[in-house]
Short mmCIF file of C-alpha atoms in Angstrom, two decimals:
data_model
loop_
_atom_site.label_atom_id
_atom_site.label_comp_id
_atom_site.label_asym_id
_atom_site.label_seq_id
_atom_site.Cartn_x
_atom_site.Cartn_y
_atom_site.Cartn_z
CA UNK A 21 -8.56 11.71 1.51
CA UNK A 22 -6.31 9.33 3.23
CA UNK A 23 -3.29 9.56 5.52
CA UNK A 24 0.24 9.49 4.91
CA UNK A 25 0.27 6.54 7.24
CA UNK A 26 -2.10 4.39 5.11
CA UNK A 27 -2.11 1.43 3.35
CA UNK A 28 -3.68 3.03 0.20
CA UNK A 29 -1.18 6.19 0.53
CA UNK A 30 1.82 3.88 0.46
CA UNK A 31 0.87 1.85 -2.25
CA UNK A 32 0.12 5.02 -4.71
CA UNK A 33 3.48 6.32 -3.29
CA UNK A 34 5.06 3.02 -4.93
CA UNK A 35 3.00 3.28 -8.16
CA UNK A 36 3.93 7.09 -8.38
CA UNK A 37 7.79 5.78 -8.07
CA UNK A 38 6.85 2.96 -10.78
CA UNK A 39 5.64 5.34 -12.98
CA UNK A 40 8.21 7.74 -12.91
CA UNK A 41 10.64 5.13 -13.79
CA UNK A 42 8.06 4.26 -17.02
CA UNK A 43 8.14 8.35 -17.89
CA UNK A 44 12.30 8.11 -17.75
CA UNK A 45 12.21 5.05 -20.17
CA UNK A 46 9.39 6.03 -22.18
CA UNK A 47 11.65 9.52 -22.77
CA UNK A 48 14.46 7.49 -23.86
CA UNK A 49 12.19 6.03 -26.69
CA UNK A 50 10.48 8.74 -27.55
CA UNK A 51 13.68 10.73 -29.16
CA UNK A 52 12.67 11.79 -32.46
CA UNK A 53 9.08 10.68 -32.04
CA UNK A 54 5.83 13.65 -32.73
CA UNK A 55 5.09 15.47 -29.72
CA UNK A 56 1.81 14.06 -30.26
CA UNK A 57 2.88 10.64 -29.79
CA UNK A 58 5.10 11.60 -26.52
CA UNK A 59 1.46 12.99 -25.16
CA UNK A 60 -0.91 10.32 -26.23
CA UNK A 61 1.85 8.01 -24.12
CA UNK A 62 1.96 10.15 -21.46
CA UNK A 63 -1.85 9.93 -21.25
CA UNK A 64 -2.10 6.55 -21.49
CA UNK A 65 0.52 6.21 -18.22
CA UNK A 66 -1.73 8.70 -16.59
CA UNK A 67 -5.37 7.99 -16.84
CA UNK A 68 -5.34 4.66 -14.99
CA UNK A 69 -3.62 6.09 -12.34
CA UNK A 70 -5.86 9.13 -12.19
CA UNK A 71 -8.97 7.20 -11.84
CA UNK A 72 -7.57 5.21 -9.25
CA UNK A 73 -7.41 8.41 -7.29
CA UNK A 74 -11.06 9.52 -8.33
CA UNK A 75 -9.72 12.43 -10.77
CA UNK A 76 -11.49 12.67 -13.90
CA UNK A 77 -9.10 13.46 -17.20
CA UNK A 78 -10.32 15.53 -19.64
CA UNK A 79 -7.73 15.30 -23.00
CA UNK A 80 -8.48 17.61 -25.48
CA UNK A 81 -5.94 18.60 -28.08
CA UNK A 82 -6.79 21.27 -31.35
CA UNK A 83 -4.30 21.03 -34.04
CA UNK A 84 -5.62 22.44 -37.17
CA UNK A 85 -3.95 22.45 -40.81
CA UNK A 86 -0.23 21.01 -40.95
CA UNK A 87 1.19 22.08 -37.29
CA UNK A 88 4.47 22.55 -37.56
CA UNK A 89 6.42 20.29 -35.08
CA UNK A 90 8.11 21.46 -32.07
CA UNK A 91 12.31 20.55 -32.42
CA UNK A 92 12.78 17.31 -30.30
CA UNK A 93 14.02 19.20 -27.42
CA UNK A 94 11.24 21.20 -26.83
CA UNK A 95 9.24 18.70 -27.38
CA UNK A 96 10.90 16.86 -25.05
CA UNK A 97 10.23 20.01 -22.28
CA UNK A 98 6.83 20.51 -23.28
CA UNK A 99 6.09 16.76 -22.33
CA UNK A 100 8.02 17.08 -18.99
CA UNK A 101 6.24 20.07 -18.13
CA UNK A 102 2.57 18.34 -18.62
CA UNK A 103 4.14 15.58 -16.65
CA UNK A 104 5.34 17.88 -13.82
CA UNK A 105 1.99 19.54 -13.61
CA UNK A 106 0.15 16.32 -13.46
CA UNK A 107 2.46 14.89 -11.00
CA UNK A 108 1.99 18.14 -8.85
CA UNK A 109 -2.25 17.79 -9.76
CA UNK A 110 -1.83 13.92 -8.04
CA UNK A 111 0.39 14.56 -4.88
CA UNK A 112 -0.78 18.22 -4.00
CA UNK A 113 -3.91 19.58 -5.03
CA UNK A 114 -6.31 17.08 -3.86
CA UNK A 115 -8.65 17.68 -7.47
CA UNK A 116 -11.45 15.69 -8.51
CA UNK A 117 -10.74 16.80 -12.13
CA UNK A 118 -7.75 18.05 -14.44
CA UNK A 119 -8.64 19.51 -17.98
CA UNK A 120 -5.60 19.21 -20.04
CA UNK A 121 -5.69 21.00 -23.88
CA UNK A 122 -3.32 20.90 -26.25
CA UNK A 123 -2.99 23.37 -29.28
CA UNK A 124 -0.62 24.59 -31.86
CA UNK A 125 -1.35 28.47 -32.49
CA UNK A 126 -0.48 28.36 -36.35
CA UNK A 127 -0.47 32.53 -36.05
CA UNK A 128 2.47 32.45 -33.51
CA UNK A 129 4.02 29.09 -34.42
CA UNK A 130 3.66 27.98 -31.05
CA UNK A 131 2.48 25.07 -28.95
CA UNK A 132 0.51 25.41 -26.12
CA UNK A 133 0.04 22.21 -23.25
CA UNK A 134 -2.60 23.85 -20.45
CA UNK A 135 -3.11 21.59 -17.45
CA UNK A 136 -5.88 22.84 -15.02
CA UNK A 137 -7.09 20.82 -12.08
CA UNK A 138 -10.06 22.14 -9.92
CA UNK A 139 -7.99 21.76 -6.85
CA UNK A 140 -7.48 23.35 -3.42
CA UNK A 141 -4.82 26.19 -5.88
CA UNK A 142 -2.24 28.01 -3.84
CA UNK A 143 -0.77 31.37 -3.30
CA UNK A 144 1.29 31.91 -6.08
CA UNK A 145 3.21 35.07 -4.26
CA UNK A 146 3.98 32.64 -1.69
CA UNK A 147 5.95 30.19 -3.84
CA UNK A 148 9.50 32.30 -3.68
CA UNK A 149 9.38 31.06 -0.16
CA UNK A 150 8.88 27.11 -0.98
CA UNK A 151 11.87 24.57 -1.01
CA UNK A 152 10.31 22.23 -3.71
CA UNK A 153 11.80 22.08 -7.40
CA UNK A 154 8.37 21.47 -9.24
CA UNK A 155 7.42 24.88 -10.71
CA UNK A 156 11.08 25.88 -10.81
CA UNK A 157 12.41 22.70 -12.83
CA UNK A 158 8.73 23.11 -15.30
CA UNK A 159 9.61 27.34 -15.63
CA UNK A 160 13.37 26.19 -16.76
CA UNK A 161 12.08 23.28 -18.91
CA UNK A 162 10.23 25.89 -20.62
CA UNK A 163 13.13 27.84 -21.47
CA UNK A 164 14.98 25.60 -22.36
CA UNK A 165 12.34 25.11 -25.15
CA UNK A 166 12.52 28.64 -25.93
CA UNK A 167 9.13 29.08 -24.53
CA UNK A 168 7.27 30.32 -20.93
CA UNK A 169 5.34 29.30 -18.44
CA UNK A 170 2.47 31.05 -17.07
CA UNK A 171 0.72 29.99 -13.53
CA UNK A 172 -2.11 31.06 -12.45
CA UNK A 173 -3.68 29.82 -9.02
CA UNK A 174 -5.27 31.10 -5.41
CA UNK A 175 -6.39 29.49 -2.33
CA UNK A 176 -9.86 27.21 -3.16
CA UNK A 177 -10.00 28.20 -6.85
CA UNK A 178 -7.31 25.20 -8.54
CA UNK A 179 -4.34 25.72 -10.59
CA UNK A 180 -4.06 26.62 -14.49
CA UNK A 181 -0.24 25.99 -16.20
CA UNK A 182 -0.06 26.42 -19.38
CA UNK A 183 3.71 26.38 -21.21
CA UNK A 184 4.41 27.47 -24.83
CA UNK A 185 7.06 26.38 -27.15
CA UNK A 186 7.74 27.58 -30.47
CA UNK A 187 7.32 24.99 -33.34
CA UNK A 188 10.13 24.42 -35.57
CA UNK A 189 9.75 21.75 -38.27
CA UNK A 190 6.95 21.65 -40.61
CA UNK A 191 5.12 17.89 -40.17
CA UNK A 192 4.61 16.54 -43.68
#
């Protein structure tokens, strides 16, 4: 770990910044592209900047038969939320590793985006009492999407999120 102080702290601050810019105009392009696409660009923004940091990123995604695809604004949530999560993974937890999986539950019509980072976690009955906007902005993205987030977390053990959306349109 490094302090906030140091050189290499303040020049993953600025490449944080740069890629949040990227994100915002990468979601302007991505209206009315597959959720899958939004993700595999998300990814690709992400992994060099994970490894940089030492965190290994496991990607898998299950998407059996025809899925049927999530309307573009919960699409557009479900994406943010991964984001959110991985932004939180980068400046917070201090992991060496974040799984992220990706299904669509054909049973329940839904989408699923889990992000789970082997972190130091936190005390999730402790978060009422926090100022920051990171959980609260993800659990409102998610229903917005007509969907929920679940956390799950305590002291030493990481952090699972995992959001659902409902699918909407079937992907031909």
């Amino acid at each position: 770990f490094y302090t906030e102080n140091s050189a290499q702290f303040q020049q993953d601050l600025q490449r944080l910044r740069e890629l949040d810019l990227r994100f915002v105009v990468d979601s302007m392009d991505a209206q009315g592209e597959p959720v899958t696409t939004r993700l595999a660009r998300l990814r690709h923004r992400l992994q060099p900047v994970l490894e940089r940091r030492g965190v290994q990123l496991v990607w898998n995604m299950d998407l059996p038969g025809h899925p049927r695809e999530p309307n573009p604004c919960s699409a557009e949530q479900l994406v943010s939320v991964v984001q959110e999560a991985l932004s939180n993974v980068l400046q917070h937890s201090g992991a060496t590793k974040v799984d992220i999986n990706v299904r669509y539950v054909p049973a329940t019509d839904l989408w699923q985006a889990e992000v789970c980072d082997n972190g130091r976690g936190l005390d999730v009955q402790q978060l009422a009492h926090c100022s920051g906007t990171g959980i609260a902005g993800m659990q409102q993205r998610a229903r917005l999407a007509g969907g929920q987030l679940v956390l799950s977390s305590q002291p030493g053990e990481g952090t699972r999120v995992l959001v659902s959306v409902p699918g909407g349109e079937p992907v031909v």
